[in-house]
Short mmCIF file of C-alpha atoms and ligand atoms in Angstrom, two decimals:
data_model
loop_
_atom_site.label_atom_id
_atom_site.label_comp_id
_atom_site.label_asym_id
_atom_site.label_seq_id
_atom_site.Cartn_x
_atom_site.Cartn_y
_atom_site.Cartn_z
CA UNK T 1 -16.93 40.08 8.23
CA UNK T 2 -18.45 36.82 8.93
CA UNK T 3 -20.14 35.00 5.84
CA UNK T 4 -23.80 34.01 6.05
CA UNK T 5 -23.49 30.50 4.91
CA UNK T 6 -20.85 28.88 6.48
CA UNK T 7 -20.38 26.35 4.21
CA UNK T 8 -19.77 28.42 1.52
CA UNK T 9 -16.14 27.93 1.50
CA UNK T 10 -16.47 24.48 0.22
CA UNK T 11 -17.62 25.04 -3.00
CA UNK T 12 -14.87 27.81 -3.61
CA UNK T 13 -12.32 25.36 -2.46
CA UNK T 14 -13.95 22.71 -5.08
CA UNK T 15 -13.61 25.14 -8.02
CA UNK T 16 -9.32 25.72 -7.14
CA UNK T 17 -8.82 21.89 -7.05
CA UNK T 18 -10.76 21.40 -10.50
CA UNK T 19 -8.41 25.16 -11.75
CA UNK T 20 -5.44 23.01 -10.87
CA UNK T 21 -6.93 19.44 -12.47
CA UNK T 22 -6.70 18.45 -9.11
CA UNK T 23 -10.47 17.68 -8.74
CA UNK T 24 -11.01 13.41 -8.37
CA UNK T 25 -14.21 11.40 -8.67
CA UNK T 26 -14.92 7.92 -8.69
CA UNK T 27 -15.95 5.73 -11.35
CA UNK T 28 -18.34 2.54 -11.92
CA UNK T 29 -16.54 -0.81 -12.23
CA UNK T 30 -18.86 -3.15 -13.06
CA UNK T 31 -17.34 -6.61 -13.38
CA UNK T 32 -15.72 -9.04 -10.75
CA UNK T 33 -11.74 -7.74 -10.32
CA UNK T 34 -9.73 -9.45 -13.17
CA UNK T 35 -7.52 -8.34 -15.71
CA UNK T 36 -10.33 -7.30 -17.42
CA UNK T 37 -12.97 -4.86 -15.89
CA UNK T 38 -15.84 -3.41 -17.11
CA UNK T 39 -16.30 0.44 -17.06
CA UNK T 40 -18.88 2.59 -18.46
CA UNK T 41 -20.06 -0.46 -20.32
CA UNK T 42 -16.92 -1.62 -22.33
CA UNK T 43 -14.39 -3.97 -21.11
CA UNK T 44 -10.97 -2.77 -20.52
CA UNK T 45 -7.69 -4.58 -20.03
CA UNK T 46 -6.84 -3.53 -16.34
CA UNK T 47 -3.33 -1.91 -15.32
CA UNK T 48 -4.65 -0.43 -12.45
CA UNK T 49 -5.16 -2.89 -9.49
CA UNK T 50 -3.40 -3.25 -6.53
CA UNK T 51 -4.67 -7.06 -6.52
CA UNK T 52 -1.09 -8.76 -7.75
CA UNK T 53 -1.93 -12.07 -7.45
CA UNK T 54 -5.88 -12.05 -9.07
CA UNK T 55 -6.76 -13.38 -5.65
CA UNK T 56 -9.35 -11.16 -5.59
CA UNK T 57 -11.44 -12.96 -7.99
CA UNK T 58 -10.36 -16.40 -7.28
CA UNK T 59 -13.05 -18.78 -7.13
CA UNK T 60 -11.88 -20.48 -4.17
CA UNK T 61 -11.11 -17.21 -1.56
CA UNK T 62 -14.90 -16.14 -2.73
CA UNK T 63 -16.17 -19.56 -2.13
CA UNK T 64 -14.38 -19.40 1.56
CA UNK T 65 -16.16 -16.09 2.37
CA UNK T 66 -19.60 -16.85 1.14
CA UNK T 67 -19.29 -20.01 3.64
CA UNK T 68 -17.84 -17.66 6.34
CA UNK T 69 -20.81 -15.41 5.83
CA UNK T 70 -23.33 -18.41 5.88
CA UNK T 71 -21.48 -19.53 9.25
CA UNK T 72 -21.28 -16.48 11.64
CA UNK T 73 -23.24 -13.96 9.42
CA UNK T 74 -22.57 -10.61 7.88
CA UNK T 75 -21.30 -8.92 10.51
CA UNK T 76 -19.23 -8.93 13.83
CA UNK T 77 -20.89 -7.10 15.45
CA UNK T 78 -18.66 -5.81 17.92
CA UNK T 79 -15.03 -4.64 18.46
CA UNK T 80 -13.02 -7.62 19.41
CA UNK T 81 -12.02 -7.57 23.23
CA UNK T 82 -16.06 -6.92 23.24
CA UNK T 83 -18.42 -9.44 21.57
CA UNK T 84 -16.50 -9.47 17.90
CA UNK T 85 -14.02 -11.90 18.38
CA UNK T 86 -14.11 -15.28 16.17
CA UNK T 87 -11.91 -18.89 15.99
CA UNK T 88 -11.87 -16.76 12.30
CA UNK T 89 -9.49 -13.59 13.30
CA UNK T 90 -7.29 -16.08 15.74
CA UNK T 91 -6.59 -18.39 12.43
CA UNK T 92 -5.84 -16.04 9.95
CA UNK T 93 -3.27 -13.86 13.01
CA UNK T 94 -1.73 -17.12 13.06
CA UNK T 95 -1.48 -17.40 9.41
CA UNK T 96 -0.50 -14.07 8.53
CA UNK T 97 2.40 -14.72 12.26
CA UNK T 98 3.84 -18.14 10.09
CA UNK T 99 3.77 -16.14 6.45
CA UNK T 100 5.74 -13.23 8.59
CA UNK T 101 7.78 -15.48 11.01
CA UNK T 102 6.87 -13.44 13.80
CA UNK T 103 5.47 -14.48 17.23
CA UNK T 104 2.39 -12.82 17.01
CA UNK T 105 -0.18 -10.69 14.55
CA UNK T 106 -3.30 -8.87 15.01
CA UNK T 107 -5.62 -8.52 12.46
CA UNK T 108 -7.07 -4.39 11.91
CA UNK T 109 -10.30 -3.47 9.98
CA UNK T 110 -7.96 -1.87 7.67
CA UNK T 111 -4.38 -1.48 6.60
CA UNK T 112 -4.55 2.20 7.63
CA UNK T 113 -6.25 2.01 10.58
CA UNK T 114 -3.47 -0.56 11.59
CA UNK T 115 -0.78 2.18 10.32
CA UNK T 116 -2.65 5.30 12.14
CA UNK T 117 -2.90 3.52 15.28
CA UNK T 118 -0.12 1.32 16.06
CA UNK T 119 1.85 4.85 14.98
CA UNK T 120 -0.04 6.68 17.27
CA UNK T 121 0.45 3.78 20.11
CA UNK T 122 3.94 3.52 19.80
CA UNK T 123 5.32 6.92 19.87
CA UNK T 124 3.63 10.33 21.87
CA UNK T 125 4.95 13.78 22.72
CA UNK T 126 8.31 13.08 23.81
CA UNK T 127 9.36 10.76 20.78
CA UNK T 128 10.57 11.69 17.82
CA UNK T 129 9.63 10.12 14.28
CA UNK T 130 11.88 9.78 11.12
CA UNK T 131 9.76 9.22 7.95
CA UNK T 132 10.66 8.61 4.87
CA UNK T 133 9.13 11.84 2.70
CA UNK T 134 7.11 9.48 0.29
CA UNK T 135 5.09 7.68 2.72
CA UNK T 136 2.07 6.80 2.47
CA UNK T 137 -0.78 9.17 3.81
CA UNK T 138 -1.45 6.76 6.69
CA UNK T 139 2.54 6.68 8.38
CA UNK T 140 1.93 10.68 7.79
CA UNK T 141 -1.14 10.82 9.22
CA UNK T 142 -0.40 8.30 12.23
CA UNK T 143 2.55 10.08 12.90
CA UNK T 144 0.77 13.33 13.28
CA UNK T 145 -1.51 11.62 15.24
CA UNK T 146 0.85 10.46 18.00
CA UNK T 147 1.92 13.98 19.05
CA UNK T 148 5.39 13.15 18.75
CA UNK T 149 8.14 15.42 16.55
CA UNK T 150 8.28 14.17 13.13
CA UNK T 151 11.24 15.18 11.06
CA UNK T 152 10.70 13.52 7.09
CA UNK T 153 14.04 12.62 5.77
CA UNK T 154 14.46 12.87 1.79
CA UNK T 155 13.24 9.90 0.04
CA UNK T 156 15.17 6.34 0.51
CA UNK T 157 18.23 8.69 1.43
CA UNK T 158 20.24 6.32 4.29
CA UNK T 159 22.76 9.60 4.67
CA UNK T 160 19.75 12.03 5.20
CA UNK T 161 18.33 8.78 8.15
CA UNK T 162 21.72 8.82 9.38
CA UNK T 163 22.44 12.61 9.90
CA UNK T 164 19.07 13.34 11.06
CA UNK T 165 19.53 10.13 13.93
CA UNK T 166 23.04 11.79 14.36
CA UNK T 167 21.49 15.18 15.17
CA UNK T 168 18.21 14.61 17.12
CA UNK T 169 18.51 11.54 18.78
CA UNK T 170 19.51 11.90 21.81
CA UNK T 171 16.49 14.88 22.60
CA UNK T 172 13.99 12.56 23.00
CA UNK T 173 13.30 9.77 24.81
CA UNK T 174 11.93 7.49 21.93
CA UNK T 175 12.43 7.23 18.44
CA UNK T 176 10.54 5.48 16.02
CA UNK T 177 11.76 5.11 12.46
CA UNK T 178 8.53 4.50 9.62
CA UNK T 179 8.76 3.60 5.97
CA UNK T 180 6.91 2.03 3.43
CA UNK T 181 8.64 -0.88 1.73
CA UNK T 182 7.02 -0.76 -1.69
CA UNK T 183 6.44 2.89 -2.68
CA UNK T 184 3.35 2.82 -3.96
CA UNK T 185 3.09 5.79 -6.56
CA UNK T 186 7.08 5.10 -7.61
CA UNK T 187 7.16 1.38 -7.70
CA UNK T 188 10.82 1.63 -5.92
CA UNK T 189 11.99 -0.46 -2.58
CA UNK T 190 13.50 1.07 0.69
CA UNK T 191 16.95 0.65 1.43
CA UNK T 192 15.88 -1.85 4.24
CA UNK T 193 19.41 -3.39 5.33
CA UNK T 194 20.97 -0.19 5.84
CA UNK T 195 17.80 1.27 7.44
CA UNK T 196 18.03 -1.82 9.92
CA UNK T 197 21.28 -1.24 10.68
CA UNK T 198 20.81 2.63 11.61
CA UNK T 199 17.56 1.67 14.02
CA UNK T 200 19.72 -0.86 15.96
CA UNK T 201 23.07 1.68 15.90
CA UNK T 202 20.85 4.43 17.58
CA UNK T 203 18.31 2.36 19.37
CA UNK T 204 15.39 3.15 17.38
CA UNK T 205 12.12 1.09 16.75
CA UNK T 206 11.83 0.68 12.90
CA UNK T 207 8.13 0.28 11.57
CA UNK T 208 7.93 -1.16 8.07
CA UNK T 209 4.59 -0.76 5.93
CA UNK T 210 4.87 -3.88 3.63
CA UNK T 211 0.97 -3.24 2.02
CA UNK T 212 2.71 -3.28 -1.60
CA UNK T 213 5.19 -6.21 -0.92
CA UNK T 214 3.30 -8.80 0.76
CA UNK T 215 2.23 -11.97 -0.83
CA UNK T 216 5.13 -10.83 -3.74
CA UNK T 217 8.51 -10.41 -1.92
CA UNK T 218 10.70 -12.83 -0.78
CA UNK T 219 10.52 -16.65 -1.08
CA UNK T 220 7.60 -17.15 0.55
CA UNK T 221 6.07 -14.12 0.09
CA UNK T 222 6.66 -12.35 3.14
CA UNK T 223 7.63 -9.29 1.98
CA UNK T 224 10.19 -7.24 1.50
CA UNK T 225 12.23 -8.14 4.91
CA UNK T 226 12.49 -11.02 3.39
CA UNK T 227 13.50 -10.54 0.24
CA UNK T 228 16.71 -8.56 2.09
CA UNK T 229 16.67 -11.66 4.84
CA UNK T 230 16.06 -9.22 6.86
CA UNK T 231 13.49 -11.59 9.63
CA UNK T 232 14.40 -12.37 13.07
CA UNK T 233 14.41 -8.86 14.07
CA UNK T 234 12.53 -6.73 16.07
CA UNK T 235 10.53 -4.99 13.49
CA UNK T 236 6.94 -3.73 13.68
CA UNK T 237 5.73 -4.92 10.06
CA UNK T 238 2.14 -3.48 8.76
CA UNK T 239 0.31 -4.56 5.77
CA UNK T 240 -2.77 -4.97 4.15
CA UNK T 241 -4.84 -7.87 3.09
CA UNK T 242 -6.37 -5.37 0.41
CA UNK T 243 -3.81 -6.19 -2.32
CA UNK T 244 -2.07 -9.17 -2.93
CA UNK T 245 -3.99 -10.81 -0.52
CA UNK T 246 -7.25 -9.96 -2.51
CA UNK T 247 -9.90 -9.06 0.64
CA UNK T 248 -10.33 -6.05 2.83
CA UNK T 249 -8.24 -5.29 6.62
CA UNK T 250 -4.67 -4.67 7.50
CA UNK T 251 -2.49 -6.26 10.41
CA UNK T 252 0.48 -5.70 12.34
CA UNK T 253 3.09 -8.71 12.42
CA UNK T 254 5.20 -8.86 15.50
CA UNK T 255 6.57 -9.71 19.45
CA UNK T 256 3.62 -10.81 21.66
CA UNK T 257 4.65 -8.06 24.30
CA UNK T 258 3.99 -5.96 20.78
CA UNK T 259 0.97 -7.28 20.00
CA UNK T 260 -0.20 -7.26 23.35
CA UNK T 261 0.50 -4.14 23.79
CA UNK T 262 -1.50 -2.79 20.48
CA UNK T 263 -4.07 -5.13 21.62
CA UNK T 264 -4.21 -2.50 25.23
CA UNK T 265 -3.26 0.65 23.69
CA UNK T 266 -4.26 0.80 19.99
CA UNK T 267 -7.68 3.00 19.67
CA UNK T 268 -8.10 1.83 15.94
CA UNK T 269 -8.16 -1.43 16.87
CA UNK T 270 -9.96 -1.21 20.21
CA UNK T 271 -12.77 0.84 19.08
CA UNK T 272 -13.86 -0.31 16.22
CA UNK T 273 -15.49 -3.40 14.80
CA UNK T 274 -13.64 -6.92 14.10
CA UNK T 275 -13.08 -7.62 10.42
CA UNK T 276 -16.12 -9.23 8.97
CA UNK T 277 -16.20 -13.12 8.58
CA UNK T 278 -16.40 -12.70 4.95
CA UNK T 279 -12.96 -10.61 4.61
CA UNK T 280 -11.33 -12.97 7.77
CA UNK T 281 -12.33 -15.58 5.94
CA UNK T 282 -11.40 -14.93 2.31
CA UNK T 283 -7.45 -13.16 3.36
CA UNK T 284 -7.19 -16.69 5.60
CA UNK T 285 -8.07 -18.71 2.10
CA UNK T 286 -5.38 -16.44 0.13
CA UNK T 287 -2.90 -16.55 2.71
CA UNK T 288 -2.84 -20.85 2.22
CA UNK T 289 -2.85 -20.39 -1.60
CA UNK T 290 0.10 -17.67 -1.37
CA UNK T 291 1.74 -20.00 0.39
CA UNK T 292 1.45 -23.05 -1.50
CA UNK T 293 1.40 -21.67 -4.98
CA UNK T 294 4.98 -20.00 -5.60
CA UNK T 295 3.93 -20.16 -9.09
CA UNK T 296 1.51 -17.20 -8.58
CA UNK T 297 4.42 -14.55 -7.78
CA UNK T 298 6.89 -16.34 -10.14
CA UNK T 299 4.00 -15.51 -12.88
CA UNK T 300 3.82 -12.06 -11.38
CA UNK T 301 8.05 -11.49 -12.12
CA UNK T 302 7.71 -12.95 -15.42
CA UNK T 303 5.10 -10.38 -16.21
CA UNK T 304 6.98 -7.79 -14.59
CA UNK T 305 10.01 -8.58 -16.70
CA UNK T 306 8.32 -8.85 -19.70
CA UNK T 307 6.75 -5.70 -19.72
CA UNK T 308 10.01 -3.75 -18.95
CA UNK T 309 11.98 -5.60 -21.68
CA UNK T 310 9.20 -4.42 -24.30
CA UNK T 311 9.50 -1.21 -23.11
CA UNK T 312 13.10 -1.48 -23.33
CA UNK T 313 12.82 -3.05 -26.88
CA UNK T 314 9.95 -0.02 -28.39
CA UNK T 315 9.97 2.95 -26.16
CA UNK T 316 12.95 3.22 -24.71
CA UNK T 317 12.79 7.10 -24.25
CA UNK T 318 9.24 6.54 -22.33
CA UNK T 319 9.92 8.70 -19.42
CA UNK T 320 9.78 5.72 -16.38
CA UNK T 321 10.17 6.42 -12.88
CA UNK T 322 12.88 3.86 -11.57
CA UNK T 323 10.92 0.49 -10.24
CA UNK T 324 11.34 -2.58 -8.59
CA UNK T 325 8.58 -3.86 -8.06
CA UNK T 326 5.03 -4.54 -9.95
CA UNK T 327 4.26 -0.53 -10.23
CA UNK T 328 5.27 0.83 -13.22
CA UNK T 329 5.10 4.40 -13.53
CA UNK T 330 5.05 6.97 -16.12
CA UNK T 331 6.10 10.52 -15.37
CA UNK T 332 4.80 13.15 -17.10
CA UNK T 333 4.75 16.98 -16.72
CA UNK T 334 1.57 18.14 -15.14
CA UNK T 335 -1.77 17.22 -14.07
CA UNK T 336 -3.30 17.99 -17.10
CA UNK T 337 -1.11 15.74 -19.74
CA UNK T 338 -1.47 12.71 -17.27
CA UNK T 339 -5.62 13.24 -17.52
CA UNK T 340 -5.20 13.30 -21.16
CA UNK T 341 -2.60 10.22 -21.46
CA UNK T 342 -4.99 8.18 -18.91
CA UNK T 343 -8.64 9.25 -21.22
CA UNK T 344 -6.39 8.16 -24.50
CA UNK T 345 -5.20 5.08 -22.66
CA UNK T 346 -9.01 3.87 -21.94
CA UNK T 347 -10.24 4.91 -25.57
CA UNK T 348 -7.60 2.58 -26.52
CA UNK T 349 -9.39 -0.09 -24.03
CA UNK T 350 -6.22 0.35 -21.34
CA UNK T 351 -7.67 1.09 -17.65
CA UNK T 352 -4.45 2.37 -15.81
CA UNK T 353 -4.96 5.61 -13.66
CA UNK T 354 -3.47 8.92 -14.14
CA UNK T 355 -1.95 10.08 -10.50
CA UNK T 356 -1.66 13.48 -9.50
CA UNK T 357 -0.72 15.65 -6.71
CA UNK T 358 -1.28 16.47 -4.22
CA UNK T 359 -1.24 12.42 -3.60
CA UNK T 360 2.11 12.83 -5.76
CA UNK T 361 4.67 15.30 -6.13
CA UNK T 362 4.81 14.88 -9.83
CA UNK T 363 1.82 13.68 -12.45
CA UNK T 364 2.04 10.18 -13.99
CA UNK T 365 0.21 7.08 -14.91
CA UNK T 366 0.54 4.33 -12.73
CA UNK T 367 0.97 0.98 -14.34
CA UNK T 368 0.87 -2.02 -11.99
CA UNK T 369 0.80 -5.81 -12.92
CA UNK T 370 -0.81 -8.81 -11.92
CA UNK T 371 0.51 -12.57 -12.41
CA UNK T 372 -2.75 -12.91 -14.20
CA UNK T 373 -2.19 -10.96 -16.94
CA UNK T 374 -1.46 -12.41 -20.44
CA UNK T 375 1.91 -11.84 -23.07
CA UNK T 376 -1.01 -10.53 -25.22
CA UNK T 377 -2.28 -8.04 -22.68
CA UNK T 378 1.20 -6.48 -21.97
CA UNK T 379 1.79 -6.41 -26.01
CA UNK T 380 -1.86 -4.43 -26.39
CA UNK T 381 -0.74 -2.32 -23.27
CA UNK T 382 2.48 -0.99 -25.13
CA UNK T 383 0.85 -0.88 -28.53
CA UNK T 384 -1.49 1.71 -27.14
CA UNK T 385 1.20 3.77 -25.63
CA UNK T 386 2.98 3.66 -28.49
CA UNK T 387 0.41 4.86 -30.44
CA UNK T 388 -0.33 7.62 -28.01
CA UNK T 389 3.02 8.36 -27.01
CA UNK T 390 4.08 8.81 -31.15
N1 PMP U 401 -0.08 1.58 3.08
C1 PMP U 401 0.12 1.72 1.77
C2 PMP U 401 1.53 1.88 1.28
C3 PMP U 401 -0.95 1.72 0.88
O1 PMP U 401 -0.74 1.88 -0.44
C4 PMP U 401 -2.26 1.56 1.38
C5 PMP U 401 -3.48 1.50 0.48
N2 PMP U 401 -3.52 2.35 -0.56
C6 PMP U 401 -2.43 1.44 2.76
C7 PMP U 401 -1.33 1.43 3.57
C8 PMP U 401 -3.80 1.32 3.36
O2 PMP U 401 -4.27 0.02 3.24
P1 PMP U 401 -5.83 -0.25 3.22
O3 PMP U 401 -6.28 -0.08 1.83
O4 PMP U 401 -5.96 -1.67 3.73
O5 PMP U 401 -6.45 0.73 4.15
#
């Protein structure tokens, strides 16, 4: 029997996701990004940006894209091999090319739009895809995209890689190997030398999404190839300049035949609009201070080991998922207990969001730190979970 309203379907579907404290919704924040926000008109001490560094904020990148914007407008107002291509993009692919040492880099109106479609360019139905089970929803989604087989291996698991490689290989024509390098919802780092060493033993391209570790790993702040000294390879690296980097748009970092390539066969770059001026602009302007202010991730580190030593020192039965990196996370049993932690949390003036599945296997509250933040802040941040946690 066909229903009379055919969209009918929606609102039942609503009504299971809120059953299961599934159901999401977005809230107000009112201030400039800091480690301080304002949300439903009370300021809260904020463990729950992506923005590392407090770029986002910085007086100088917003300076650098309200000139951009004064400059060459608003807008680009057109894809780039059309009429949106600016001196702007060619500057900061160069920059963000040096920060990587790679030949080349091409600059995507976001960091998944760069994962979706240099996935989808670089693999197709006779391929086969290994990804890492806790990738990000853009790998998935690009790999799906492509066409090709995708078989997940289990999370960070080099034996899994290798046995699956061992296995399938040699049925298809291609292979493309994809993993995050920060996981974002665990806080952990990918096995990357032994990964490196499988993609070269069975001839397989190895795509790294490096959104979490940019601007924070390795000496310079490349990322996490080069915090293993893992550069010099042929790697397809993604990011994002959304985090550390403090503005909006993703790239891919690689050969010139690569980028060349993406820049022929990549629908999410071809068809779509350059970045604006404004985000151009303000990523170029973070990507110089990154570079010449090693203080900024040393501050990060210090924060990051200060906050796991007081945990350490006052809760150390707090349930944390293992992490290397500035994500902190808190596991807890369901959906429901992490919505309660993360309410208690912001009565307590703490912003740090509750994550749940089906973005996550498991519920938890996702801590992550910014070089910004102050001894005092990470004291009042384990005060309140103390208090909550009893
Ligand atoms: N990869 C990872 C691992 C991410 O966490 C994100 C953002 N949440 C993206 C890609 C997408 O980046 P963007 O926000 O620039 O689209």
């Amino acid at each position: 029997m066909v229903e009379l309203n055919p969209y009918d379907w929606i609102d039942r579907s609503l009504e299971t996701i809120e059953r299961a404290n599934w159901y999401r919704s977005t809230q107000v924040i009112a201030s400039l990004p800091g480690t301080e926000v304002a949300i439903d008109g009370r300021k809260l001490l904020n463990f729950g940006s992506n923005d590392y560094l407090g770029l986002a904020g910085d007086d100088r990148v917003i300076r650098a894209a309200m000139a951009a914007t004064h400059q060459f407008g608003t807008g680009s107002t057109g894809s780039r091999l059309t009429s949106g291509h600016k001196q702007l993009h060619e500057d900061l692919e160069q920059a963000i090319a040096r920060l990587k040492g790679t030949e080349a880099a091409l600059v995507f109106s976001s960091g998944y739009l760069a994962n979706l479609g240099t996935i989808a360019a670089l693999a197709s139905k006779r391929d086969l895809i290994l990804s890492d089970r806790s990738n990000h929803s853009s790998l998935k989604n690009g790999a799906l995209l492509s066409g090709a087989t995708v078989i997940e291996y289990k999370h960070g698991d080099v034996d899994d890689l290798r046995q699956q490689l061992q296995v399938h290989r040699t049925s298809y024509r291609r292979c493309l190997i994809i993993t995050d390098t920060v996981f974002s919802m665990d806080g952990d780092i990918c096995p990357l030398p032994d990964i490196l060493v499988l993609s070269i033993e069975y001839a397989a391209m190895l795509l790294l999404d490096e959104a979490h570790a940019t601007g924070i790993f390795g000496t310079t702040g490349a990322g996490v190839v080069e915090h293993y000294n893992c550069g010099g390879k042929p790697l397809v690296e993604i990011g994002t300049l959304s985090k550390a980097i403090g503005s909006l748009g993703g790239y891919v970092a690689g050969s010139f035949s690569l980028i060349n390539f993406l820049k022929n066969r990549c629908a999410s770059w071809i068809y779509t609009t350059g970045l604006s001026p404004a985000d151009t602009a303000a990523a170029l302007t973070s990507i110089e201070i990154i570079s010449t202010t090693p203080q900024l991730q040393q501050q990060l580190w210090a924060n990051v080991a200060d906050l796991k030593q007081l945990f350490i020192d006052r809760l150390p039965d707090l349930p944390l998922i293992p992490s290397a990196s500035p994500i902190i996370c808190l596991e807890l049993p369901d959906a429901q207990t992490a919505l309660t932690m993360g309410n208690k949390l912001k009565q307590a003036g703490i912003f740090a969001p509750a994550i749940r599945p089906p973005t996550v296997p498991t519920s938890r509250i996702r801590l992550s730190l910014m070089a910004t933040h102050q001894r005092s802040q990470l004291e009042q941040l384990v005060d309140a979970i103390e208090t909550i946690w009893g």
